[in-house]
Tab-separated table of C-alpha atoms in Angstrom:
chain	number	residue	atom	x	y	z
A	1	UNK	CA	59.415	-44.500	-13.014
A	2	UNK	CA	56.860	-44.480	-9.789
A	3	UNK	CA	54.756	-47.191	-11.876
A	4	UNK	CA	57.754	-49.654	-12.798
A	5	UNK	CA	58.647	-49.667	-8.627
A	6	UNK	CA	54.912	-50.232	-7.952
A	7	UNK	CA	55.179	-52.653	-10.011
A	8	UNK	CA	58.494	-54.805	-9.125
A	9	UNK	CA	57.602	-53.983	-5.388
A	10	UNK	CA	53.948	-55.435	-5.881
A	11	UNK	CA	55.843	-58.262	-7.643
A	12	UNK	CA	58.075	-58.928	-4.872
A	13	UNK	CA	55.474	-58.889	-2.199
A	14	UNK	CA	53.407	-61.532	-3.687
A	15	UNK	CA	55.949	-63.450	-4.501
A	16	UNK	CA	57.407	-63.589	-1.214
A	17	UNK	CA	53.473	-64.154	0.136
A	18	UNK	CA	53.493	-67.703	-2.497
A	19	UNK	CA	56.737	-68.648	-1.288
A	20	UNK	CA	55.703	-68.583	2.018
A	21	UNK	CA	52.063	-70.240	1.796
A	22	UNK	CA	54.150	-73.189	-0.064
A	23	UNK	CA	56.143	-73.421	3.073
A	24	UNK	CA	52.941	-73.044	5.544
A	25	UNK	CA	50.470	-75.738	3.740
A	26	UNK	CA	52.420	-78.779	4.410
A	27	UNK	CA	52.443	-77.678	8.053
A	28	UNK	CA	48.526	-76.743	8.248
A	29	UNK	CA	47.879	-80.061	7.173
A	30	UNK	CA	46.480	-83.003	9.301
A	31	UNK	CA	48.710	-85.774	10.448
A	32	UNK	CA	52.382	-85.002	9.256
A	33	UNK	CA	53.471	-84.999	5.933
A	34	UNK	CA	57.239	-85.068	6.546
A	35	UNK	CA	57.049	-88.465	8.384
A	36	UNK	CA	54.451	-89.736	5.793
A	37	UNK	CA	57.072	-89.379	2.728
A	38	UNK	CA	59.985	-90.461	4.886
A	39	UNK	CA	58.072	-93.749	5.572
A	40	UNK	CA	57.375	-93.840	1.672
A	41	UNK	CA	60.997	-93.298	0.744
A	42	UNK	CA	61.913	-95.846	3.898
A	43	UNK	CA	59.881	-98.159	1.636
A	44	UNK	CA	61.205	-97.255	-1.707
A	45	UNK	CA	65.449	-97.673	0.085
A	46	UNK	CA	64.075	-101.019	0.970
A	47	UNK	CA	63.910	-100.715	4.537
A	48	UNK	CA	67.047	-99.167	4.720
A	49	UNK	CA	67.965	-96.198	7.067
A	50	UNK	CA	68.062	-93.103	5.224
A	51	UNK	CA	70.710	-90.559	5.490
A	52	UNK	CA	70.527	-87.724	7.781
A	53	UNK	CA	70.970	-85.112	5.260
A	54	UNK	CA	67.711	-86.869	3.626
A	55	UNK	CA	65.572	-86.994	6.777
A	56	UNK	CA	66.850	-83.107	7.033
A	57	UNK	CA	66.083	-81.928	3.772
A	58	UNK	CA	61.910	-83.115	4.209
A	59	UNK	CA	61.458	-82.212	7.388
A	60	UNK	CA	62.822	-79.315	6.171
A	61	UNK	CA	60.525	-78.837	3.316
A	62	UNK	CA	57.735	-80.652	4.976
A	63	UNK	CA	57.374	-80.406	8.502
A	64	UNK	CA	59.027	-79.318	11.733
A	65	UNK	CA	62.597	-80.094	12.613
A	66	UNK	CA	63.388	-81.204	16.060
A	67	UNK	CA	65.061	-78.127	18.168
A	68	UNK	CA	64.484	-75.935	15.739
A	69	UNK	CA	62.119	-72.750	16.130
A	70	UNK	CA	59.747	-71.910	13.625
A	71	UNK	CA	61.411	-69.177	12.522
A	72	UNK	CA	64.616	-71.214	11.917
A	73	UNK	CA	62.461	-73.281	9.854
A	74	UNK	CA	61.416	-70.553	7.590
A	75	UNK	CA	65.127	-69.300	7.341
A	76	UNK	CA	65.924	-72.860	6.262
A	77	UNK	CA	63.422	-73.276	3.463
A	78	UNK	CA	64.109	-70.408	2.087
A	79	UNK	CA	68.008	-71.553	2.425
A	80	UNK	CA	67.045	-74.762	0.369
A	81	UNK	CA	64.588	-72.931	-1.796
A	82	UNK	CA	67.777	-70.498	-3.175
A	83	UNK	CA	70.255	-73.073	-3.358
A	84	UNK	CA	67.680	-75.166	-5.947
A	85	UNK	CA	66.461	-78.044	-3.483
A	86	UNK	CA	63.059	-78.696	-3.456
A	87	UNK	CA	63.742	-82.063	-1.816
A	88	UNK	CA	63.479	-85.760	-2.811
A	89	UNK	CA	60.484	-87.430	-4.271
A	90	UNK	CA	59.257	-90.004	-2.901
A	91	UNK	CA	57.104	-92.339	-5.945
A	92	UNK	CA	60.618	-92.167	-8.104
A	93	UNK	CA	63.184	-92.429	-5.306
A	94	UNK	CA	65.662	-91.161	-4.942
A	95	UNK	CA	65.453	-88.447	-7.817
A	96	UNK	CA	65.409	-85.171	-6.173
A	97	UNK	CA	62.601	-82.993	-7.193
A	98	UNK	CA	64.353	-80.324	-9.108
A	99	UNK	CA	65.663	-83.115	-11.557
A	100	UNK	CA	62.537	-84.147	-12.176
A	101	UNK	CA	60.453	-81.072	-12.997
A	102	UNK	CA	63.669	-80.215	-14.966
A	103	UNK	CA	63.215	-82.973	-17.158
A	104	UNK	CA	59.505	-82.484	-17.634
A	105	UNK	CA	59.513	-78.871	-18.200
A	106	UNK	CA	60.864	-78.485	-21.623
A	107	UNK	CA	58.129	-80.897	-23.116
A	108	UNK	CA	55.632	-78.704	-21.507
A	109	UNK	CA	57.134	-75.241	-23.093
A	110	UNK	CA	57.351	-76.671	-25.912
A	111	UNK	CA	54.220	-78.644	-26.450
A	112	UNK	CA	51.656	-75.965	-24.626
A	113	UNK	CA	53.794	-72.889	-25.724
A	114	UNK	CA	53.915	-73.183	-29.284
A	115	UNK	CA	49.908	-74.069	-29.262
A	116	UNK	CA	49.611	-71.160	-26.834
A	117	UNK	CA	51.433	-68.919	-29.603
A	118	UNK	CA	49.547	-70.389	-32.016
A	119	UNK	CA	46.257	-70.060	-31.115
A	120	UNK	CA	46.599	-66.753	-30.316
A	121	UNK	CA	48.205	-65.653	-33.644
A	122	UNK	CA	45.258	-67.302	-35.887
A	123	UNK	CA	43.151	-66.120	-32.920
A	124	UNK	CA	43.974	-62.259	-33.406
A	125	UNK	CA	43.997	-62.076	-37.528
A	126	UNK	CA	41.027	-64.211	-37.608
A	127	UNK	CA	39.003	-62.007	-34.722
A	128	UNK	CA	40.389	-58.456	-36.385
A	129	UNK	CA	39.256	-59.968	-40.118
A	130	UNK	CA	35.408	-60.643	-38.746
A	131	UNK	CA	35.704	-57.547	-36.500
A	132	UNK	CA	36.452	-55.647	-40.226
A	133	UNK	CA	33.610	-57.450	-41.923
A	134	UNK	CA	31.295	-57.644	-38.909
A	135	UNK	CA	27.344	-58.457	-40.283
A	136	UNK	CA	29.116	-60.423	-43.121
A	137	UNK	CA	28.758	-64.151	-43.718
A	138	UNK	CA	32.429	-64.160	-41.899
A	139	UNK	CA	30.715	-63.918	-38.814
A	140	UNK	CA	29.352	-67.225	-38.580
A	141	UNK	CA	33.362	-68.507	-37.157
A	142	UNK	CA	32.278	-66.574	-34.178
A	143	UNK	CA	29.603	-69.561	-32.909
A	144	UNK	CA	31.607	-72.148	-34.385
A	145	UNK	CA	34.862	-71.628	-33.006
A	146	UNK	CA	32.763	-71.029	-29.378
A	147	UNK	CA	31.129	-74.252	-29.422
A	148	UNK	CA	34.587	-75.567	-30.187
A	149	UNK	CA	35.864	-73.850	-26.956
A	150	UNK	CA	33.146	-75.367	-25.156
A	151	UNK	CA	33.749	-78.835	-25.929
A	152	UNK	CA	35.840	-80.605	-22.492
A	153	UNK	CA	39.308	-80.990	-23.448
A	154	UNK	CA	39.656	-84.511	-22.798
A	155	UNK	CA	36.332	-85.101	-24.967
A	156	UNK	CA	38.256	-83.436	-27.628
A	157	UNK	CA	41.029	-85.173	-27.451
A	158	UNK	CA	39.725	-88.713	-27.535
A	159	UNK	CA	37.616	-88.029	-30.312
A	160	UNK	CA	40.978	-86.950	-32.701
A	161	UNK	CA	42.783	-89.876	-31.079
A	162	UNK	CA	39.520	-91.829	-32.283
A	163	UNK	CA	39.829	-90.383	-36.284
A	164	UNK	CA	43.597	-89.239	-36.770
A	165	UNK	CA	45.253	-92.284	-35.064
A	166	UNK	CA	43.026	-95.028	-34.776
A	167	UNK	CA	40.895	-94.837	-37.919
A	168	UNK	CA	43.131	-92.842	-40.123
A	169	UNK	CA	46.565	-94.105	-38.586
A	170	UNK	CA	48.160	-91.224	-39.914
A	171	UNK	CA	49.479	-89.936	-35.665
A	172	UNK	CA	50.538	-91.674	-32.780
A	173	UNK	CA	48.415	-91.842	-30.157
A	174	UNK	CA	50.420	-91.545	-26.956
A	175	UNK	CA	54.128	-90.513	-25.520
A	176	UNK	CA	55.944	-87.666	-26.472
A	177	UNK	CA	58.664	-89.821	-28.583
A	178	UNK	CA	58.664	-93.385	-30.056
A	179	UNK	CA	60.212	-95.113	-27.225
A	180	UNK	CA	60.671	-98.276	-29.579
A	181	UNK	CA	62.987	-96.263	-32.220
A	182	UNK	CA	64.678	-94.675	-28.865
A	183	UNK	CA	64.403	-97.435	-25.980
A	184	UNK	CA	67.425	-95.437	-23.766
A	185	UNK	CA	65.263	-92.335	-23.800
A	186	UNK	CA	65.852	-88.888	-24.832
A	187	UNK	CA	68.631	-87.781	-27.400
A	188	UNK	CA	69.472	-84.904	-29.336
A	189	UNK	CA	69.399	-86.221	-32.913
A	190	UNK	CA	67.239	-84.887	-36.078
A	191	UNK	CA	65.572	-88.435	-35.735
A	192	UNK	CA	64.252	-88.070	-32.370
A	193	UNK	CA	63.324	-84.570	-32.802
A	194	UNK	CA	61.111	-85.448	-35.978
A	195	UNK	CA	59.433	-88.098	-33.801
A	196	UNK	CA	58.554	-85.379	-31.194
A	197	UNK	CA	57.394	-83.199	-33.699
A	198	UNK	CA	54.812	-86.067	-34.757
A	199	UNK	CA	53.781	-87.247	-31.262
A	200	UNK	CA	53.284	-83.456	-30.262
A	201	UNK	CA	50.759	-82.388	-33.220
A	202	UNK	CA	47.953	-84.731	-31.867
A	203	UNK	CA	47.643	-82.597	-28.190
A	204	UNK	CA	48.894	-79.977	-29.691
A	205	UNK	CA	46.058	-79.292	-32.325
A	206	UNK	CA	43.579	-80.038	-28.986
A	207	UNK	CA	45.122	-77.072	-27.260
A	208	UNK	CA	44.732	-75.084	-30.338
A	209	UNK	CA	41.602	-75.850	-31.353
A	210	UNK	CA	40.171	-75.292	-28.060
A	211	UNK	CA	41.627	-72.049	-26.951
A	212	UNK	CA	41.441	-70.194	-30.136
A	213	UNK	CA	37.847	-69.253	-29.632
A	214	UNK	CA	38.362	-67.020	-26.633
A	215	UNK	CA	41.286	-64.655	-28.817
A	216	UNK	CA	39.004	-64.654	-31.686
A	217	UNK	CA	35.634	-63.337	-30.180
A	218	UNK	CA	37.859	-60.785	-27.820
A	219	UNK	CA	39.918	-59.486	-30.719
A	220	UNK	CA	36.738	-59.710	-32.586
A	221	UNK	CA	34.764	-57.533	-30.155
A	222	UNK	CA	37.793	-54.953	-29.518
A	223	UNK	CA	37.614	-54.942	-33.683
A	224	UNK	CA	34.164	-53.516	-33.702
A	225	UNK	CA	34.303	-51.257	-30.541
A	226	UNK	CA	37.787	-49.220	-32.275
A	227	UNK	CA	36.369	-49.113	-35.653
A	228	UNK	CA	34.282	-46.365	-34.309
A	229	UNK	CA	36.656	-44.836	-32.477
A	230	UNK	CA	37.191	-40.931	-33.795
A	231	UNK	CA	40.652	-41.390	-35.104
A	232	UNK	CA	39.384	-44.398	-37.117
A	233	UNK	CA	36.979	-42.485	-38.816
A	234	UNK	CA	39.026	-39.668	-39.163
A	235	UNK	CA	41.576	-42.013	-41.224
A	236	UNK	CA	38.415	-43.181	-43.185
A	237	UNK	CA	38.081	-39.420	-44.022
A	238	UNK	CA	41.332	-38.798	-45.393
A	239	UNK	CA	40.656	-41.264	-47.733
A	240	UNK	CA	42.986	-44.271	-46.551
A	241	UNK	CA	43.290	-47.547	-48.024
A	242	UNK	CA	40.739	-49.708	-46.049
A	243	UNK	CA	43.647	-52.045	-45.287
A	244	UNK	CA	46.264	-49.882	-43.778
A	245	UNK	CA	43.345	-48.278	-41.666
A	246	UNK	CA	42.790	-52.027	-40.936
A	247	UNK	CA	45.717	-52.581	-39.727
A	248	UNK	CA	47.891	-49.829	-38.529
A	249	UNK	CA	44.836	-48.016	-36.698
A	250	UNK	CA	42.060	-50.390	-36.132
A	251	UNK	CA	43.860	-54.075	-35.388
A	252	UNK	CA	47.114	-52.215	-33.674
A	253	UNK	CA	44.965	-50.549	-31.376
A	254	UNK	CA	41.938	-53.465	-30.366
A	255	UNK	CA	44.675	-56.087	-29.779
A	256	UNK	CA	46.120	-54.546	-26.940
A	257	UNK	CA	43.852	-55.727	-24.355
A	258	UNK	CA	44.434	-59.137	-25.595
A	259	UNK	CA	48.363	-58.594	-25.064
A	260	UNK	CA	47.815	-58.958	-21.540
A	261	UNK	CA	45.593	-62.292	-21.361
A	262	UNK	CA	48.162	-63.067	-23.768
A	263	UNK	CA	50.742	-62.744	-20.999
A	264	UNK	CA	48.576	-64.985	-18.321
A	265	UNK	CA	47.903	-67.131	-20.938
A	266	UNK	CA	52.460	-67.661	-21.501
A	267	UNK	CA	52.403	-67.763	-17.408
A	268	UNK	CA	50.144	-70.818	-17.099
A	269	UNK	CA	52.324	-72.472	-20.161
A	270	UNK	CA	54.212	-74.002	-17.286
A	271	UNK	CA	51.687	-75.646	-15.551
A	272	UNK	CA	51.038	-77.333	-19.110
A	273	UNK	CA	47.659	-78.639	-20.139
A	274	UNK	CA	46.924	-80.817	-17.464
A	275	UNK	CA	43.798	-83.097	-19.151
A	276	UNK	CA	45.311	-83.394	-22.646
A	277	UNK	CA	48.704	-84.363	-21.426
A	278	UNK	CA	47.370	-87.034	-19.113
A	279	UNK	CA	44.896	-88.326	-21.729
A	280	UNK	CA	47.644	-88.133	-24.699
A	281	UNK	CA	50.434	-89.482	-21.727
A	282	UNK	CA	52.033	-86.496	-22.623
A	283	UNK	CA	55.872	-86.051	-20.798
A	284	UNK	CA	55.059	-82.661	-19.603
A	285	UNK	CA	54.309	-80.911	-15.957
A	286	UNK	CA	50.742	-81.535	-16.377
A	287	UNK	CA	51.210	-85.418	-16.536
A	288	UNK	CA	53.772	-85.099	-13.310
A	289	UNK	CA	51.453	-82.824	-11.170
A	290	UNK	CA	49.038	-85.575	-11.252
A	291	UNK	CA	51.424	-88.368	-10.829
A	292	UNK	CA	52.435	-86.704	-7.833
A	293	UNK	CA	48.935	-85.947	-6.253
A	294	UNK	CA	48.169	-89.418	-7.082
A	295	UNK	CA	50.986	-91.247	-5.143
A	296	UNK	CA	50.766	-88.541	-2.454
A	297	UNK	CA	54.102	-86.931	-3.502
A	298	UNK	CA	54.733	-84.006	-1.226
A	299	UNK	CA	57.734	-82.904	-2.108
A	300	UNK	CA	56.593	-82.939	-6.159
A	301	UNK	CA	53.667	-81.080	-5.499
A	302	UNK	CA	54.730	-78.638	-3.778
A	303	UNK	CA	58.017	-78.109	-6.561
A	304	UNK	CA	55.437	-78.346	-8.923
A	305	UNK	CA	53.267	-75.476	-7.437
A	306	UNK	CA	56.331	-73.084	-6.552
A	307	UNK	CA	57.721	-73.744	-10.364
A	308	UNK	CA	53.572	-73.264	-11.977
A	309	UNK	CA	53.542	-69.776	-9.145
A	310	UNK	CA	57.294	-68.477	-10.353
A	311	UNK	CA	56.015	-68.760	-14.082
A	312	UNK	CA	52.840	-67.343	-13.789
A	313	UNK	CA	54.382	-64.212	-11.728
A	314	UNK	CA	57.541	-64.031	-13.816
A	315	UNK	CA	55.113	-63.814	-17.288
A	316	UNK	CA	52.680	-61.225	-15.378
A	317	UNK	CA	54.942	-58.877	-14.369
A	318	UNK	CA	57.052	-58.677	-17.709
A	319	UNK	CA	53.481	-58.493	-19.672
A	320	UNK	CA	52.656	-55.411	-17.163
A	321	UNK	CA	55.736	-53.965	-17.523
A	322	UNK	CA	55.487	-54.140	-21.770
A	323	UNK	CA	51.852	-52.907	-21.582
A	324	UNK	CA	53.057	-50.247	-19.035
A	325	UNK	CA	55.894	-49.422	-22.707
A	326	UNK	CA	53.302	-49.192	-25.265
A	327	UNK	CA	50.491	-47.477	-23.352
A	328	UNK	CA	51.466	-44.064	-21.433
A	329	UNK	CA	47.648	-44.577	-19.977
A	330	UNK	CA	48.592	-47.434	-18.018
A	331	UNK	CA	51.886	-45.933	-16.268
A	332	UNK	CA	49.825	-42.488	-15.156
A	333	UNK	CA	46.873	-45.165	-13.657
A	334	UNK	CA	49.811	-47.106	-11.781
C-alpha cells in the first residue's frame, strides 16, 4: 500500500509541476505571445474586432491579463485547463484547440499504436527465440534488425514510398484516406475504413520496421542473462520439455524489464511519429505539432504539449503500478 501512494503522490506532483511549466513558458518568452496570436487571429476575422471572451481566453492561456495578479492568472488557467479549453488556434481560425487535437488524435492511436503493439510483439518472440538459440545461425537478425533501427526514419520512409507506391503501385503514398472517394471528409462506413487501413500500412510498416530492433536485442539479451538463472537450470534438471522451460520460466521472466519501456513506449503513442507522419502527410498529432510550430501557433503547441505530457504520465504511472502487481521486488524498493 505505502508504494501505490508513493506512487500516485509522485504522479500528482509532476503532473501538477508540467501543468504549471505549460502555463509559465509562454510568459518567459520574449516579446508577448498573447498579443502576437491575437494580431494573427485579428488577421484571420478579417480585421474584425474579436470578442471579449476571445481576447480573454489567450491572454489567459498566453500572457498576462490586465488587473489581474499573477496568481489570479494561475487560478484561471487552471479554471480553463479543467473545463477543456485550451484556447483558439490561430493558423485554422476560429477552431478552438481542443477540437482540433481531438480530431487528430485518433489517427495517431491508431496509426502509431497498433505499430507500437506490433513491433513489440514480433520484437519479444523474435528476441526470446535467438535468446533460446543464442551462438546459432538465428543470431545473425540481431545486426540486421539494428542496422534497420539505425536507418533515419524519414530515409526509410521515402525509400518504401520509392518501391511500394511509386514503382510497384501497389500503396498510396500520402493522406490517411482517399480524399477523392470521400471529398466531405471523414465517415464511418466499411468503405472508408478499408481505405484507412491501406493508407496506414505504408507509415505504419516504417514505424515497425524501425523500432523492432530495440525489443528484439533487449528481450534477446534478458533471454540469455535468465537462462542461467538457478531456477532455469533447476527446471532443466527435472527434465522439462525445452519449450515449456522456454516459455513459462525463461521468456515469462526476461520480458519483464521490457514491460516497462513497453509502457513509455504506449505514453509517447500520443505524440505520434512525428517524421513519418509529416513525410507520409499523415492526419495524426505529429503532422499538427509541426503545423503549429511552423505558423507560430501558440495556443496548438502548447495543447499539443499538455495532451503529449498527460499521455506520457497517464501510461507511466499505470505501467508502474502493473509492474509494482507482478513483481513483489518492486513494491518493497518503492
Amino acid at each position: 500500500m505505502v508504494f501505490y501512494v508513493r506512487r500516485i503522490l509522485f504522479y500528482v506532483i509532476t503532473l501538477w509541476a508540467a501543468v504549471s511549466l505549460n502555463f509559465l513558458l509562454p510568459r518567459l518568452l520574449p516579446g508577448d505571445p498573447a498579443a502576437i496570436m491575437l494580431g494573427k487571429l485579428r488577421r484571420a476575422n478579417g480585421g474584425r474586432p474579436l470578442s471579449e471572451e476571445t481576447i480573454r481566453g489567450i491572454t489567459s492561456m498566453l500572457g498576462a491579463e490586465k488587473g489581474m495578479s499573477f496568481w489570479d492568472q494561475y487560478i484561471a488557467y487552471w479554471g480553463r485547463i479543467l473545463q477543456g479549453d485550451l484556447g483558439i488556434s490561430s493558423t485554422r481560425y476560429p477552431a478552438p484547440v481542443i477540437e482540433l487535437i481531438g480530431a487528430a488524435l485518433p489517427w495517431t492511436v491508431i496509426l502509431v499504436g497498433v505499430a507500437t503493439v506490433l513491433s513489440f510483439v514480433l520484437g519479444i518472440v523474435a528476441g526470446a527465440w535467438v535468446g533460446w538459440k543464442r551462438g546459432t545461425w538465428v543470431d545473425h537478425l540481431v545486426p540486421a534488425t539494428t542496422f534497420l533501427q539505425s536507418i533515419p526514419y524519414f530515409w526509410l520512409a521515402l525509400v518504401l514510398v520509392a518501391v511500394l507506391s511509386v514503382q510497384l503501385g501497389v500503396l498510396p503514398i500520402i493522406g490517411g484516406y482517399d480524399v477523392f472517394d470521400f471529398p466531405g471528409g471523414p465517415e464511418w462506413s466499411w468503405a472508408f475504413f478499408g481505405s484507412t487501413v491501406v493508407h496506414a500500412i505504408l507509415p505504419a510498416i516504417t514505424i515497425v520496421i524501425s523500432s523492432v530492433g530495440g525489443w528484439l536485442l533487449g528481450m534477446r539479451n534478458m533471454m540469455v542473462q535468465t537462462m542461467s538463472e538457478d531456477y532455469v537450470v533447476t527446471a532443466e534438471a527435472k527434465g522439462l520439455t525445452p519449450s515449456r522451460i522456454r516459455t513459462r520460466y525463461a521468456a515469462r521472466n526476461a520480458v519483464i524489464p521490457s514491460l516497462a519501456g513497453f509502457g513509455i513506449a504506449l505514453g509517447f503513442v500520443v505524440a505520434g511519429s512525428i517524421v513519418t507522419e509529416q513525410v507520409f502527410s499523415y492526419p495524426g498529432i505529429g503532422k499538427l505539432m509541426i503545423q503549429s510550430v511552423q505558423g507560430l501557433d501558440y495556443s496548438l503547441m502548447q495543447g499539443v504539449f499538455l495532451v503529449i505530457t498527460l499521455a506520457v504520465l497517464a501510461a507511466n504511472f499505470l505501467m508502474e503500478m502493473i509492474y509494482g502487481f507482478i513483481d513483489p521486488r518492486v513494491r518493497h524498493r518503492g
